[in-house]
Short mmCIF file of C-alpha atoms in Angstrom, two decimals:
data_model
loop_
_atom_site.label_atom_id
_atom_site.label_comp_id
_atom_site.label_asym_id
_atom_site.label_seq_id
_atom_site.Cartn_x
_atom_site.Cartn_y
_atom_site.Cartn_z
CA MET A 396 -165.46 178.32 -140.71
CA GLY A 397 -169.28 176.84 -141.74
CA TYR A 398 -168.83 179.09 -145.15
CA PHE A 399 -165.70 177.47 -146.22
CA LEU A 400 -166.63 174.33 -144.57
CA ARG A 401 -169.48 173.82 -146.93
CA ILE A 402 -167.45 174.83 -150.33
CA PHE A 403 -165.13 172.57 -149.17
CA THR A 404 -168.23 169.99 -149.53
CA LEU A 405 -169.10 171.58 -152.56
CA SER A 406 -165.62 171.16 -154.66
CA MET A 407 -165.17 167.24 -152.81
CA MET A 408 -168.60 166.39 -154.13
CA LEU A 409 -168.07 168.08 -157.75
CA PHE A 410 -164.16 166.36 -157.62
CA SER A 411 -166.32 163.14 -157.44
CA MET A 412 -169.82 163.46 -159.87
CA SER A 413 -166.00 164.14 -162.37
CA THR A 414 -164.74 161.03 -161.41
CA VAL A 415 -167.40 158.63 -162.01
CA ALA A 416 -168.55 160.31 -164.94
CA SER A 417 -165.13 159.35 -165.43
CA ALA A 418 -164.48 156.25 -165.00
CA ALA A 419 -167.47 155.75 -166.63
CA ASN A 420 -166.76 156.75 -169.88
CA SER A 421 -164.25 155.22 -169.96
CA PHE A 422 -162.83 151.33 -170.61
CA GLN A 423 -161.87 150.21 -167.37
CA GLN A 424 -160.81 146.81 -165.00
CA GLY A 425 -163.12 144.11 -165.20
CA ASP A 426 -164.83 144.93 -169.44
CA GLN A 427 -163.85 143.16 -171.71
CA GLY A 428 -164.42 142.28 -175.39
CA ASN A 429 -163.07 143.08 -179.42
CA GLU A 430 -162.29 146.58 -178.38
CA VAL A 431 -160.14 145.61 -175.87
CA ALA A 432 -158.92 143.34 -177.22
CA GLU A 433 -157.97 146.27 -179.95
CA ILE A 434 -155.29 148.55 -177.30
CA GLN A 435 -154.44 145.54 -175.67
CA GLY A 436 -152.92 145.25 -179.28
CA GLN A 437 -151.82 148.15 -179.78
CA LEU A 438 -149.57 148.04 -176.68
CA ILE A 439 -148.29 145.55 -177.56
CA ASP A 440 -147.38 146.54 -180.64
CA LEU A 441 -146.18 149.26 -179.14
CA GLY A 442 -143.77 146.94 -176.87
CA TYR A 443 -146.17 146.19 -173.36
CA ASP A 444 -146.19 142.58 -172.16
CA VAL A 445 -150.20 141.87 -172.08
CA ILE A 446 -152.07 139.10 -174.27
CA ALA A 447 -154.87 140.65 -176.82
CA ASP A 448 -157.39 138.30 -174.81
CA GLY A 449 -160.28 140.65 -174.86
CA GLU A 450 -160.20 140.97 -170.53
CA TYR A 451 -159.77 144.44 -169.21
CA GLY A 452 -157.03 143.15 -166.48
CA PRO A 453 -154.37 144.84 -163.81
CA ALA A 454 -151.89 144.35 -166.79
CA THR A 455 -154.26 145.74 -168.94
CA VAL A 456 -153.80 148.56 -165.96
CA ASP A 457 -150.44 147.99 -165.57
CA ALA A 458 -149.74 148.58 -169.45
CA ILE A 459 -152.03 151.91 -169.68
CA ARG A 460 -150.68 153.42 -166.69
CA GLN A 461 -146.99 153.44 -167.81
CA PHE A 462 -148.34 154.37 -172.13
CA GLN A 463 -150.01 157.51 -169.41
CA GLU A 464 -147.29 158.20 -168.11
CA SER A 465 -145.52 158.59 -171.08
CA GLN A 466 -148.17 160.56 -173.47
CA GLY A 467 -148.22 163.22 -169.79
CA ILE A 468 -151.49 161.82 -169.84
CA ASN A 469 -152.97 161.43 -165.26
CA PRO A 470 -152.38 157.31 -164.70
CA ASP A 471 -155.43 156.30 -163.37
CA GLY A 472 -155.44 153.05 -165.66
CA LEU A 473 -158.46 154.35 -167.84
CA VAL A 474 -158.49 154.43 -171.30
CA GLY A 475 -160.78 157.99 -171.39
CA PRO A 476 -160.45 159.93 -174.80
CA ALA A 477 -157.82 161.30 -174.17
CA THR A 478 -156.26 157.92 -174.17
CA TYR A 479 -157.27 156.21 -176.82
CA GLU A 480 -157.06 158.96 -179.62
CA ALA A 481 -152.85 158.80 -178.69
CA LEU A 482 -152.79 155.27 -178.46
CA LEU A 483 -155.19 154.88 -181.14
CA GLY A 484 -155.53 157.47 -183.13
CA ARG A 485 -158.57 158.52 -183.48
CA ASP A 486 -161.91 160.19 -181.27
CA MET A 487 -163.19 157.03 -178.98
CA PRO A 488 -166.62 155.61 -179.69
CA ASP A 489 -169.24 155.66 -177.06
CA ILE A 490 -169.48 153.19 -174.61
CA SER A 491 -173.31 151.99 -174.00
CA ARG A 492 -172.28 150.02 -170.63
CA GLY A 493 -176.36 148.82 -170.17
CA SER A 494 -176.36 145.85 -167.66
CA SER A 495 -172.27 145.88 -168.46
CA VAL A 496 -169.62 143.52 -166.85
CA ILE A 497 -168.92 146.51 -164.38
CA ALA A 498 -172.43 145.56 -162.78
CA ARG A 499 -172.50 141.78 -163.19
CA ARG A 500 -168.67 142.92 -160.91
CA ILE A 501 -170.28 145.10 -158.53
CA VAL A 502 -172.83 142.66 -157.97
CA GLN A 503 -170.28 139.70 -157.86
CA THR A 504 -167.69 141.10 -155.62
CA SER A 505 -170.63 142.60 -153.46
CA MET A 506 -171.51 138.74 -152.72
CA GLN A 507 -167.63 137.82 -151.51
CA TYR A 508 -168.29 139.94 -147.89
CA MET A 509 -171.94 138.15 -146.95
CA GLY A 510 -171.40 138.55 -143.04
CA VAL A 511 -168.65 140.72 -142.27
CA PRO A 512 -169.94 142.86 -139.56
CA TYR A 513 -171.06 146.36 -139.31
CA VAL A 514 -168.40 148.73 -138.26
CA PHE A 515 -169.41 152.08 -138.12
CA GLY A 516 -166.75 153.89 -139.67
CA GLY A 517 -165.81 150.49 -141.58
CA THR A 518 -164.36 150.38 -144.45
CA THR A 519 -162.62 147.33 -145.24
CA PRO A 520 -163.13 143.62 -145.35
CA SER A 521 -162.64 143.53 -141.46
CA GLY A 522 -165.84 145.28 -140.68
CA PHE A 523 -168.10 148.12 -143.09
CA ASP A 524 -170.21 150.52 -142.37
CA CYS A 525 -173.24 150.65 -145.12
CA SER A 526 -170.90 153.60 -147.46
CA GLY A 527 -167.49 152.55 -146.43
CA TYR A 528 -168.87 149.21 -147.96
CA VAL A 529 -169.94 150.36 -151.05
CA ARG A 530 -167.64 152.46 -151.95
CA TYR A 531 -165.31 149.08 -151.03
CA VAL A 532 -167.50 147.30 -153.33
CA PHE A 533 -166.80 150.20 -156.17
CA ALA A 534 -163.58 150.80 -155.53
CA GLN A 535 -163.13 147.22 -157.06
CA ALA A 536 -164.31 147.82 -160.12
CA GLY A 537 -162.84 150.98 -160.89
CA ILE A 538 -165.45 153.20 -159.74
CA TYR A 539 -164.20 155.70 -157.30
CA LEU A 540 -167.23 156.94 -155.30
CA PRO A 541 -167.35 160.10 -152.13
CA ARG A 542 -167.09 157.89 -148.18
CA MET A 543 -170.71 159.26 -147.00
CA ALA A 544 -174.40 158.38 -147.58
CA ASP A 545 -175.10 161.36 -148.83
CA GLU A 546 -172.28 161.83 -151.03
CA GLN A 547 -172.49 159.24 -152.56
CA TYR A 548 -176.19 160.30 -153.53
CA TYR A 549 -175.95 163.63 -154.44
CA SER A 550 -172.81 162.32 -156.57
CA THR A 551 -174.37 159.99 -158.49
CA THR A 552 -177.47 160.14 -160.94
CA PRO A 553 -181.45 160.21 -159.56
CA ILE A 554 -183.00 157.86 -161.47
CA SER A 555 -186.51 155.57 -160.76
CA THR A 556 -187.32 153.17 -159.56
CA THR A 557 -188.86 151.29 -162.07
CA GLU A 558 -185.55 151.37 -163.49
CA LEU A 559 -183.88 149.85 -161.03
CA ARG A 560 -180.74 147.04 -162.87
CA ALA A 561 -178.06 145.16 -160.93
CA GLY A 562 -174.71 147.73 -160.23
CA ASP A 563 -177.61 150.30 -159.08
CA LEU A 564 -177.17 152.15 -155.47
CA VAL A 565 -180.88 152.23 -153.14
CA PHE A 566 -181.18 155.29 -150.43
CA PHE A 567 -182.68 155.44 -147.44
CA SER A 568 -183.49 157.42 -144.54
CA THR A 569 -182.74 155.79 -141.86
CA TYR A 570 -181.23 157.18 -138.38
CA THR A 571 -180.75 160.73 -139.54
CA TYR A 572 -183.41 162.68 -141.46
CA GLY A 573 -181.74 162.27 -145.83
CA PRO A 574 -180.24 160.13 -147.09
CA SER A 575 -178.41 157.62 -144.10
CA HIS A 576 -177.93 154.50 -145.98
CA VAL A 577 -177.85 152.90 -148.76
CA GLY A 578 -177.40 149.33 -150.84
CA ILE A 579 -177.09 147.84 -153.94
CA TYR A 580 -179.36 146.65 -155.59
CA LEU A 581 -179.34 143.13 -156.86
CA GLU A 582 -182.66 142.16 -158.38
CA ASP A 583 -186.34 140.84 -158.39
CA GLY A 584 -186.38 143.72 -155.42
CA GLN A 585 -183.18 142.71 -153.23
CA PHE A 586 -180.79 144.94 -152.20
CA ILE A 587 -177.42 144.05 -150.14
CA HIS A 588 -175.70 146.03 -148.13
CA ALA A 589 -174.17 146.48 -144.79
CA SER A 590 -176.24 146.60 -141.80
CA SER A 591 -176.12 148.15 -138.11
CA SER A 592 -178.38 144.53 -137.21
CA ARG A 593 -176.73 141.67 -139.29
CA GLY A 594 -173.34 143.19 -140.74
CA VAL A 595 -174.05 142.63 -144.69
CA SER A 596 -176.66 140.95 -146.04
CA ILE A 597 -179.09 141.00 -148.19
CA ALA A 598 -182.57 142.87 -148.20
CA SER A 599 -185.47 143.32 -149.50
CA LEU A 600 -187.06 146.75 -150.98
CA GLY A 601 -190.42 145.92 -150.82
CA SER A 602 -190.24 144.93 -146.40
CA SER A 603 -192.05 147.71 -144.89
CA TYR A 604 -189.22 148.60 -142.72
CA TRP A 605 -187.34 149.20 -145.95
CA THR A 606 -189.60 150.54 -148.19
CA SER A 607 -190.86 152.96 -145.54
CA THR A 608 -187.39 154.59 -145.00
CA TYR A 609 -187.16 154.40 -148.80
CA ILE A 610 -185.96 157.86 -150.88
CA GLY A 611 -184.83 156.62 -153.93
CA ALA A 612 -182.28 155.00 -156.77
CA ARG A 613 -178.71 156.26 -158.50
CA ARG A 614 -177.30 155.18 -160.43
CA ALA A 615 -173.09 155.34 -161.33
CA LEU A 616 -172.28 153.62 -163.71
#
């Protein structure tokens, strides 16, 4: 049983990694700009009920899902290479997210839950644990992470502490060995997390406790 459980866990991690990569290389909810407006304009030409305002919002997600279903493409609401080519008839350009609107959206969303109490196993605004909170916040931006902190650690891209930017993940070894606690980096050495003692709150990487338990940073965007 242990062998098959390990195989299943590894398979789920690999699936999660491909899901994160797919989202990072797609136009998705929260994106803005001329390229989004062009996508919306083509949807309008095809009869879908959207506005070409350059804001990839829920109406655009719904229209893309309908279009994907009509083309036999997985209806995930993301405009990846297959959807882009089917919609616009050409290869999809590279997407450079940098400190993108997605990162800003993640930070803004994370701050909305300040003060939500800590609940072990919690995954909703009624109560979060650390990884449940991170997973929930990222899902609001269309990026789907695994449930547990160690799974989130191994399914995202390692970066150095000097590379940290808003929206990255910071991991700690706390109640058990390995990546057992996770937070969302803000800026200036600050991160937001679901603390077992304070609920969703902001902490400093420079504090003695978090410095001593810090094991690294990862990027999901």
